[in-house]
């Protein structure tokens, strides 16, 4: 009898300890083609062996929110469990004709444009649910645009911790300084998702930010 009471007591303590320990919801946001899926894939591949979704040079490849649960990231002896959420690229204008230059057929292009528009709505809807957001930007492009400012403004209003990634630093045209100047109040980590350059600094910043959750 005493043993049974003891057992139940410990069971209760244990489950209450772990019940509240939810995985950190980590969202990847940004404009199309910046490398959100490439970065999410690299992290997932490194820690789970599997990827999260398909990558393409054609914008709006990701047109529905996609997840990977229980991604345990280990860095410098520390370990944290994340739910990774890769989102469709956010754009202010989607024109099906833009896809034609990638040799996408007209009907397919129209369908892609329709799905991409729905994808943007879905991305924004999910924002509220995030614990941390990684904004992935293409460091070869001008950071001063409506999309970036709108995403960041939304996150600030919701008080969601933000980390900015200046992706594609393997390219000559990449300019991290310009991104840092554009968003001086945020930490900007330059990396290459495609070639896996400077991921250490990314994990360092991510773990630091996770303490705020
Ligand atoms: N050179 C270079 N190319 C990259 C890098 N990361 C991604 N790319 C390329 O950029 C293109 C877009 O990559 P995705 O990962 O599909 O980009 P995304 O942000 O998920 O795009 P959407 O799903 O359309 O919103 C692909 O051709 C990638 O190979 C990088 O670090 N360096
Ligand atoms: Mg994508």
PDB file of C-alpha atoms and ligand atoms in Angstrom:
ATOM      1  CA  UNK A   1       0.000   0.000   0.000  1.00  0.00           C
ATOM      2  CA  UNK A   2       2.710   2.453   1.051  1.00  0.00           C
ATOM      3  CA  UNK A   3       4.689   1.591  -2.066  1.00  0.00           C
ATOM      4  CA  UNK A   4       1.674   2.237  -4.272  1.00  0.00           C
ATOM      5  CA  UNK A   5       1.095   5.660  -2.683  1.00  0.00           C
ATOM      6  CA  UNK A   6       4.754   6.472  -3.156  1.00  0.00           C
ATOM      7  CA  UNK A   7       4.658   5.373  -6.797  1.00  0.00           C
ATOM      8  CA  UNK A   8       1.615   7.538  -7.524  1.00  0.00           C
ATOM      9  CA  UNK A   9       3.180  10.471  -5.766  1.00  0.00           C
ATOM     10  CA  UNK A  10       6.301  10.323  -7.942  1.00  0.00           C
ATOM     11  CA  UNK A  11       4.273   9.717 -11.064  1.00  0.00           C
ATOM     12  CA  UNK A  12       2.278  12.878 -10.371  1.00  0.00           C
ATOM     13  CA  UNK A  13       5.380  14.975  -9.723  1.00  0.00           C
ATOM     14  CA  UNK A  14       7.051  13.652 -12.831  1.00  0.00           C
ATOM     15  CA  UNK A  15       4.134  14.268 -15.144  1.00  0.00           C
ATOM     16  CA  UNK A  16       3.530  17.762 -13.802  1.00  0.00           C
ATOM     17  CA  UNK A  17       7.204  18.544 -14.302  1.00  0.00           C
ATOM     18  CA  UNK A  18       7.140  17.546 -17.942  1.00  0.00           C
ATOM     19  CA  UNK A  19       3.593  18.538 -18.855  1.00  0.00           C
ATOM     20  CA  UNK A  20       4.429  22.219 -18.901  1.00  0.00           C
ATOM     21  CA  UNK A  21       7.617  21.762 -20.804  1.00  0.00           C
ATOM     22  CA  UNK A  22       6.297  22.431 -24.294  1.00  0.00           C
ATOM     23  CA  UNK A  23       8.524  22.454 -27.321  1.00  0.00           C
ATOM     24  CA  UNK A  24       9.570  25.898 -28.491  1.00  0.00           C
ATOM     25  CA  UNK A  25       7.708  26.857 -31.648  1.00  0.00           C
ATOM     26  CA  UNK A  26      10.292  28.170 -34.060  1.00  0.00           C
ATOM     27  CA  UNK A  27       8.958  29.834 -37.202  1.00  0.00           C
ATOM     28  CA  UNK A  28      10.879  30.593 -40.367  1.00  0.00           C
ATOM     29  CA  UNK A  29       9.484  33.692 -42.039  1.00  0.00           C
ATOM     30  CA  UNK A  30      10.499  35.975 -44.865  1.00  0.00           C
ATOM     31  CA  UNK A  31      10.088  36.855 -48.497  1.00  0.00           C
ATOM     32  CA  UNK A  32       9.974  34.133 -51.170  1.00  0.00           C
ATOM     33  CA  UNK A  33      13.243  32.564 -52.301  1.00  0.00           C
ATOM     34  CA  UNK A  34      15.267  33.828 -49.327  1.00  0.00           C
ATOM     35  CA  UNK A  35      16.177  30.304 -48.181  1.00  0.00           C
ATOM     36  CA  UNK A  36      13.723  29.584 -45.348  1.00  0.00           C
ATOM     37  CA  UNK A  37      13.212  25.970 -46.368  1.00  0.00           C
ATOM     38  CA  UNK A  38      16.925  25.519 -47.097  1.00  0.00           C
ATOM     39  CA  UNK A  39      17.787  26.648 -43.572  1.00  0.00           C
ATOM     40  CA  UNK A  40      15.000  24.638 -41.915  1.00  0.00           C
ATOM     41  CA  UNK A  41      16.090  21.580 -43.931  1.00  0.00           C
ATOM     42  CA  UNK A  42      19.712  21.935 -42.907  1.00  0.00           C
ATOM     43  CA  UNK A  43      18.814  22.097 -39.213  1.00  0.00           C
ATOM     44  CA  UNK A  44      16.330  19.211 -39.445  1.00  0.00           C
ATOM     45  CA  UNK A  45      18.742  17.088 -41.457  1.00  0.00           C
ATOM     46  CA  UNK A  46      21.549  17.683 -38.967  1.00  0.00           C
ATOM     47  CA  UNK A  47      19.482  16.752 -35.932  1.00  0.00           C
ATOM     48  CA  UNK A  48      16.813  14.349 -37.186  1.00  0.00           C
ATOM     49  CA  UNK A  49      18.240  13.045 -40.453  1.00  0.00           C
ATOM     50  CA  UNK A  50      15.156  14.183 -42.367  1.00  0.00           C
ATOM     51  CA  UNK A  51      14.202  17.327 -44.230  1.00  0.00           C
ATOM     52  CA  UNK A  52      11.122  19.501 -43.886  1.00  0.00           C
ATOM     53  CA  UNK A  53      10.240  20.375 -47.496  1.00  0.00           C
ATOM     54  CA  UNK A  54      11.275  21.041 -51.070  1.00  0.00           C
ATOM     55  CA  UNK A  55      13.575  23.844 -52.208  1.00  0.00           C
ATOM     56  CA  UNK A  56      13.455  25.533 -55.609  1.00  0.00           C
ATOM     57  CA  UNK A  57      14.800  28.515 -57.469  1.00  0.00           C
ATOM     58  CA  UNK A  58      11.208  29.234 -58.497  1.00  0.00           C
ATOM     59  CA  UNK A  59       9.665  31.577 -55.902  1.00  0.00           C
ATOM     60  CA  UNK A  60       6.722  30.409 -53.790  1.00  0.00           C
ATOM     61  CA  UNK A  61       7.895  26.817 -53.703  1.00  0.00           C
ATOM     62  CA  UNK A  62       6.470  26.525 -50.185  1.00  0.00           C
ATOM     63  CA  UNK A  63       2.766  27.304 -50.413  1.00  0.00           C
ATOM     64  CA  UNK A  64       1.497  25.693 -47.225  1.00  0.00           C
ATOM     65  CA  UNK A  65       2.893  25.830 -43.687  1.00  0.00           C
ATOM     66  CA  UNK A  66       4.993  22.728 -42.985  1.00  0.00           C
ATOM     67  CA  UNK A  67       6.311  21.370 -39.690  1.00  0.00           C
ATOM     68  CA  UNK A  68       8.714  19.080 -38.037  1.00  0.00           C
ATOM     69  CA  UNK A  69       8.075  18.232 -34.408  1.00  0.00           C
ATOM     70  CA  UNK A  70      10.539  17.274 -31.691  1.00  0.00           C
ATOM     71  CA  UNK A  71      13.687  18.595 -33.307  1.00  0.00           C
ATOM     72  CA  UNK A  72      16.257  18.343 -30.564  1.00  0.00           C
ATOM     73  CA  UNK A  73      19.045  20.804 -31.267  1.00  0.00           C
ATOM     74  CA  UNK A  74      22.283  20.263 -29.429  1.00  0.00           C
ATOM     75  CA  UNK A  75      24.859  22.962 -29.187  1.00  0.00           C
ATOM     76  CA  UNK A  76      27.917  23.220 -26.927  1.00  0.00           C
ATOM     77  CA  UNK A  77      26.583  20.627 -24.508  1.00  0.00           C
ATOM     78  CA  UNK A  78      23.160  22.263 -24.272  1.00  0.00           C
ATOM     79  CA  UNK A  79      20.035  20.765 -25.733  1.00  0.00           C
ATOM     80  CA  UNK A  80      16.629  22.200 -26.630  1.00  0.00           C
ATOM     81  CA  UNK A  81      13.576  20.759 -28.337  1.00  0.00           C
ATOM     82  CA  UNK A  82      11.844  22.769 -31.039  1.00  0.00           C
ATOM     83  CA  UNK A  83       8.803  22.463 -33.234  1.00  0.00           C
ATOM     84  CA  UNK A  84      10.062  23.829 -36.528  1.00  0.00           C
ATOM     85  CA  UNK A  85       7.592  25.672 -38.726  1.00  0.00           C
ATOM     86  CA  UNK A  86       8.528  26.553 -42.285  1.00  0.00           C
ATOM     87  CA  UNK A  87       6.172  29.085 -43.845  1.00  0.00           C
ATOM     88  CA  UNK A  88       5.273  30.250 -47.356  1.00  0.00           C
ATOM     89  CA  UNK A  89       7.196  33.340 -48.498  1.00  0.00           C
ATOM     90  CA  UNK A  90       5.373  36.602 -47.899  1.00  0.00           C
ATOM     91  CA  UNK A  91       4.972  38.981 -50.862  1.00  0.00           C
ATOM     92  CA  UNK A  92       2.890  42.075 -51.559  1.00  0.00           C
ATOM     93  CA  UNK A  93       2.220  41.130 -55.156  1.00  0.00           C
ATOM     94  CA  UNK A  94       1.872  37.774 -56.894  1.00  0.00           C
ATOM     95  CA  UNK A  95       1.580  37.742 -60.661  1.00  0.00           C
ATOM     96  CA  UNK A  96       1.270  34.380 -62.407  1.00  0.00           C
ATOM     97  CA  UNK A  97       3.212  35.781 -65.366  1.00  0.00           C
ATOM     98  CA  UNK A  98       6.319  35.967 -63.168  1.00  0.00           C
ATOM     99  CA  UNK A  99       6.386  32.162 -63.099  1.00  0.00           C
ATOM    100  CA  UNK A 100       6.351  31.832 -66.887  1.00  0.00           C
ATOM    101  CA  UNK A 101       9.997  32.846 -67.139  1.00  0.00           C
ATOM    102  CA  UNK A 102      10.851  29.737 -65.128  1.00  0.00           C
ATOM    103  CA  UNK A 103       9.231  27.699 -67.889  1.00  0.00           C
ATOM    104  CA  UNK A 104       6.182  26.906 -65.772  1.00  0.00           C
ATOM    105  CA  UNK A 105       3.136  26.298 -68.020  1.00  0.00           C
ATOM    106  CA  UNK A 106       0.401  28.936 -67.975  1.00  0.00           C
ATOM    107  CA  UNK A 107      -2.204  26.844 -66.128  1.00  0.00           C
ATOM    108  CA  UNK A 108       0.329  25.668 -63.605  1.00  0.00           C
ATOM    109  CA  UNK A 109       1.520  29.253 -63.115  1.00  0.00           C
ATOM    110  CA  UNK A 110      -2.037  30.416 -62.427  1.00  0.00           C
ATOM    111  CA  UNK A 111      -2.529  27.609 -59.907  1.00  0.00           C
ATOM    112  CA  UNK A 112       0.806  28.393 -58.276  1.00  0.00           C
ATOM    113  CA  UNK A 113      -0.141  32.064 -57.942  1.00  0.00           C
ATOM    114  CA  UNK A 114      -3.474  31.139 -56.360  1.00  0.00           C
ATOM    115  CA  UNK A 115      -1.883  28.755 -53.859  1.00  0.00           C
ATOM    116  CA  UNK A 116       0.889  31.250 -53.080  1.00  0.00           C
ATOM    117  CA  UNK A 117      -1.709  33.887 -52.204  1.00  0.00           C
ATOM    118  CA  UNK A 118      -3.466  31.465 -49.850  1.00  0.00           C
ATOM    119  CA  UNK A 119      -0.070  30.556 -48.426  1.00  0.00           C
ATOM    120  CA  UNK A 120       0.633  34.152 -47.437  1.00  0.00           C
ATOM    121  CA  UNK A 121      -2.666  34.355 -45.565  1.00  0.00           C
ATOM    122  CA  UNK A 122      -1.738  31.125 -43.764  1.00  0.00           C
ATOM    123  CA  UNK A 123       1.736  32.427 -42.862  1.00  0.00           C
ATOM    124  CA  UNK A 124       0.317  35.566 -41.279  1.00  0.00           C
ATOM    125  CA  UNK A 125      -2.366  33.586 -39.449  1.00  0.00           C
ATOM    126  CA  UNK A 126       0.306  31.402 -37.864  1.00  0.00           C
ATOM    127  CA  UNK A 127       2.400  34.309 -36.613  1.00  0.00           C
ATOM    128  CA  UNK A 128       0.468  34.544 -33.363  1.00  0.00           C
ATOM    129  CA  UNK A 129       1.378  30.968 -32.532  1.00  0.00           C
ATOM    130  CA  UNK A 130       5.154  31.377 -32.678  1.00  0.00           C
ATOM    131  CA  UNK A 131       7.491  31.495 -29.691  1.00  0.00           C
ATOM    132  CA  UNK A 132      10.491  32.651 -31.743  1.00  0.00           C
ATOM    133  CA  UNK A 133      10.688  33.820 -35.337  1.00  0.00           C
ATOM    134  CA  UNK A 134      13.714  33.551 -37.570  1.00  0.00           C
ATOM    135  CA  UNK A 135      13.396  36.044 -40.400  1.00  0.00           C
ATOM    136  CA  UNK A 136      15.362  34.726 -43.336  1.00  0.00           C
ATOM    137  CA  UNK A 137      16.502  37.370 -45.813  1.00  0.00           C
ATOM    138  CA  UNK A 138      18.560  37.104 -48.964  1.00  0.00           C
ATOM    139  CA  UNK A 139      21.673  39.149 -48.145  1.00  0.00           C
ATOM    140  CA  UNK A 140      22.203  39.978 -51.815  1.00  0.00           C
ATOM    141  CA  UNK A 141      18.934  41.904 -51.949  1.00  0.00           C
ATOM    142  CA  UNK A 142      17.882  45.311 -50.713  1.00  0.00           C
ATOM    143  CA  UNK A 143      16.476  44.838 -47.187  1.00  0.00           C
ATOM    144  CA  UNK A 144      14.395  48.032 -47.245  1.00  0.00           C
ATOM    145  CA  UNK A 145      11.079  46.807 -48.559  1.00  0.00           C
ATOM    146  CA  UNK A 146       7.471  46.617 -47.552  1.00  0.00           C
ATOM    147  CA  UNK A 147       7.450  42.882 -46.851  1.00  0.00           C
ATOM    148  CA  UNK A 148      10.343  42.936 -44.389  1.00  0.00           C
ATOM    149  CA  UNK A 149       9.061  46.000 -42.605  1.00  0.00           C
ATOM    150  CA  UNK A 150       5.550  44.534 -42.367  1.00  0.00           C
ATOM    151  CA  UNK A 151       6.762  41.198 -40.958  1.00  0.00           C
ATOM    152  CA  UNK A 152       9.004  42.839 -38.385  1.00  0.00           C
ATOM    153  CA  UNK A 153       6.321  45.352 -37.416  1.00  0.00           C
ATOM    154  CA  UNK A 154       3.910  42.482 -36.826  1.00  0.00           C
ATOM    155  CA  UNK A 155       6.384  40.641 -34.614  1.00  0.00           C
ATOM    156  CA  UNK A 156       7.195  43.716 -32.566  1.00  0.00           C
ATOM    157  CA  UNK A 157       3.487  44.335 -31.973  1.00  0.00           C
ATOM    158  CA  UNK A 158       3.100  40.732 -30.791  1.00  0.00           C
ATOM    159  CA  UNK A 159       6.279  40.869 -28.677  1.00  0.00           C
ATOM    160  CA  UNK A 160       7.703  37.765 -30.333  1.00  0.00           C
ATOM    161  CA  UNK A 161      11.496  37.382 -30.108  1.00  0.00           C
ATOM    162  CA  UNK A 162      13.147  37.818 -33.506  1.00  0.00           C
ATOM    163  CA  UNK A 163      16.399  36.678 -35.025  1.00  0.00           C
ATOM    164  CA  UNK A 164      17.374  37.918 -38.472  1.00  0.00           C
ATOM    165  CA  UNK A 165      19.335  35.673 -40.789  1.00  0.00           C
ATOM    166  CA  UNK A 166      21.302  37.237 -43.641  1.00  0.00           C
ATOM    167  CA  UNK A 167      21.367  34.208 -45.904  1.00  0.00           C
ATOM    168  CA  UNK A 168      23.446  33.431 -49.009  1.00  0.00           C
ATOM    169  CA  UNK A 169      26.696  34.895 -47.667  1.00  0.00           C
ATOM    170  CA  UNK A 170      28.500  32.533 -50.050  1.00  0.00           C
ATOM    171  CA  UNK A 171      27.504  34.906 -52.868  1.00  0.00           C
ATOM    172  CA  UNK A 172      29.769  37.843 -53.725  1.00  0.00           C
ATOM    173  CA  UNK A 173      26.935  40.349 -53.733  1.00  0.00           C
ATOM    174  CA  UNK A 174      25.922  39.495 -50.131  1.00  0.00           C
ATOM    175  CA  UNK A 175      26.015  42.539 -47.856  1.00  0.00           C
ATOM    176  CA  UNK A 176      25.441  41.753 -44.168  1.00  0.00           C
ATOM    177  CA  UNK A 177      26.325  45.316 -43.152  1.00  0.00           C
ATOM    178  CA  UNK A 178      23.389  46.646 -45.130  1.00  0.00           C
ATOM    179  CA  UNK A 179      21.045  44.300 -43.279  1.00  0.00           C
ATOM    180  CA  UNK A 180      22.517  45.247 -39.928  1.00  0.00           C
ATOM    181  CA  UNK A 181      22.037  48.905 -40.792  1.00  0.00           C
ATOM    182  CA  UNK A 182      18.440  48.275 -41.828  1.00  0.00           C
ATOM    183  CA  UNK A 183      17.543  46.485 -38.583  1.00  0.00           C
ATOM    184  CA  UNK A 184      19.873  47.901 -35.917  1.00  0.00           C
ATOM    185  CA  UNK A 185      17.762  46.737 -32.972  1.00  0.00           C
ATOM    186  CA  UNK A 186      18.035  43.051 -33.932  1.00  0.00           C
ATOM    187  CA  UNK A 187      20.724  40.476 -33.959  1.00  0.00           C
ATOM    188  CA  UNK A 188      21.685  39.670 -37.551  1.00  0.00           C
ATOM    189  CA  UNK A 189      23.449  36.377 -38.265  1.00  0.00           C
ATOM    190  CA  UNK A 190      25.090  35.959 -41.655  1.00  0.00           C
ATOM    191  CA  UNK A 191      25.163  32.387 -42.959  1.00  0.00           C
ATOM    192  CA  UNK A 192      24.815  30.141 -45.944  1.00  0.00           C
ATOM    193  CA  UNK A 193      21.970  27.663 -45.594  1.00  0.00           C
ATOM    194  CA  UNK A 194      22.933  26.014 -48.840  1.00  0.00           C
ATOM    195  CA  UNK A 195      26.543  25.318 -47.903  1.00  0.00           C
ATOM    196  CA  UNK A 196      26.148  25.187 -44.122  1.00  0.00           C
ATOM    197  CA  UNK A 197      28.430  28.138 -43.385  1.00  0.00           C
ATOM    198  CA  UNK A 198      28.332  29.841 -39.969  1.00  0.00           C
ATOM    199  CA  UNK A 199      25.580  27.715 -38.459  1.00  0.00           C
ATOM    200  CA  UNK A 200      27.407  27.856 -35.086  1.00  0.00           C
ATOM    201  CA  UNK A 201      26.680  31.563 -34.713  1.00  0.00           C
ATOM    202  CA  UNK A 202      23.056  30.851 -35.607  1.00  0.00           C
ATOM    203  CA  UNK A 203      22.708  28.212 -32.854  1.00  0.00           C
ATOM    204  CA  UNK A 204      24.459  30.488 -30.373  1.00  0.00           C
ATOM    205  CA  UNK A 205      21.938  33.289 -31.068  1.00  0.00           C
ATOM    206  CA  UNK A 206      18.995  30.892 -31.124  1.00  0.00           C
ATOM    207  CA  UNK A 207      19.843  29.465 -27.704  1.00  0.00           C
ATOM    208  CA  UNK A 208      20.319  32.948 -26.300  1.00  0.00           C
ATOM    209  CA  UNK A 209      16.922  34.014 -27.653  1.00  0.00           C
ATOM    210  CA  UNK A 210      15.256  30.828 -26.383  1.00  0.00           C
ATOM    211  CA  UNK A 211      15.903  31.958 -22.821  1.00  0.00           C
ATOM    212  CA  UNK A 212      13.428  34.809 -23.419  1.00  0.00           C
ATOM    213  CA  UNK A 213      10.590  32.392 -24.229  1.00  0.00           C
TER     214      UNK A 213
HETATM  215  N1  LIG B   1      23.833  30.644 -53.082  1.00  0.00           N
HETATM  216  C1  LIG B   1      22.922  30.291 -52.169  1.00  0.00           C
HETATM  217  N2  LIG B   1      21.698  29.914 -52.557  1.00  0.00           N
HETATM  218  C2  LIG B   1      20.813  29.565 -51.589  1.00  0.00           C
HETATM  219  C3  LIG B   1      21.133  29.593 -50.213  1.00  0.00           C
HETATM  220  N3  LIG B   1      20.043  29.198 -49.521  1.00  0.00           N
HETATM  221  C4  LIG B   1      19.088  28.930 -50.431  1.00  0.00           C
HETATM  222  N4  LIG B   1      19.539  29.150 -51.678  1.00  0.00           N
HETATM  223  C5  LIG B   1      18.810  28.969 -52.949  1.00  0.00           C
HETATM  224  O1  LIG B   1      17.739  29.898 -53.007  1.00  0.00           O
HETATM  225  C6  LIG B   1      16.618  29.321 -53.660  1.00  0.00           C
HETATM  226  C7  LIG B   1      15.405  29.400 -52.754  1.00  0.00           C
HETATM  227  O2  LIG B   1      15.611  28.551 -51.622  1.00  0.00           O
HETATM  228  P1  LIG B   1      14.382  28.059 -50.720  1.00  0.00           P
HETATM  229  O3  LIG B   1      14.972  27.410 -49.530  1.00  0.00           O
HETATM  230  O4  LIG B   1      13.419  27.286 -51.534  1.00  0.00           O
HETATM  231  O5  LIG B   1      13.758  29.462 -50.327  1.00  0.00           O
HETATM  232  P2  LIG B   1      12.407  29.765 -49.506  1.00  0.00           P
HETATM  233  O6  LIG B   1      12.655  31.000 -48.712  1.00  0.00           O
HETATM  234  O7  LIG B   1      11.956  28.567 -48.766  1.00  0.00           O
HETATM  235  O8  LIG B   1      11.412  30.118 -50.707  1.00  0.00           O
HETATM  236  P3  LIG B   1       9.777  30.012 -50.755  1.00  0.00           P
HETATM  237  O9  LIG B   1       9.397  28.634 -50.320  1.00  0.00           O
HETATM  238  O10 LIG B   1       9.506  30.255 -52.190  1.00  0.00           O
HETATM  239  O11 LIG B   1       9.240  31.089 -49.901  1.00  0.00           O
HETATM  240  C8  LIG B   1      17.032  27.905 -54.040  1.00  0.00           C
HETATM  241  O12 LIG B   1      17.486  27.912 -55.369  1.00  0.00           O
HETATM  242  C9  LIG B   1      18.158  27.603 -53.055  1.00  0.00           C
HETATM  243  O13 LIG B   1      19.077  26.644 -53.529  1.00  0.00           O
HETATM  244  C10 LIG B   1      22.450  29.982 -49.840  1.00  0.00           C
HETATM  245  O14 LIG B   1      22.833  30.015 -48.673  1.00  0.00           O
HETATM  246  N5  LIG B   1      23.302  30.324 -50.864  1.00  0.00           N
HETATM  247 MG1  LIG B   2      10.246  27.471 -48.878  1.00  0.00          MG
END
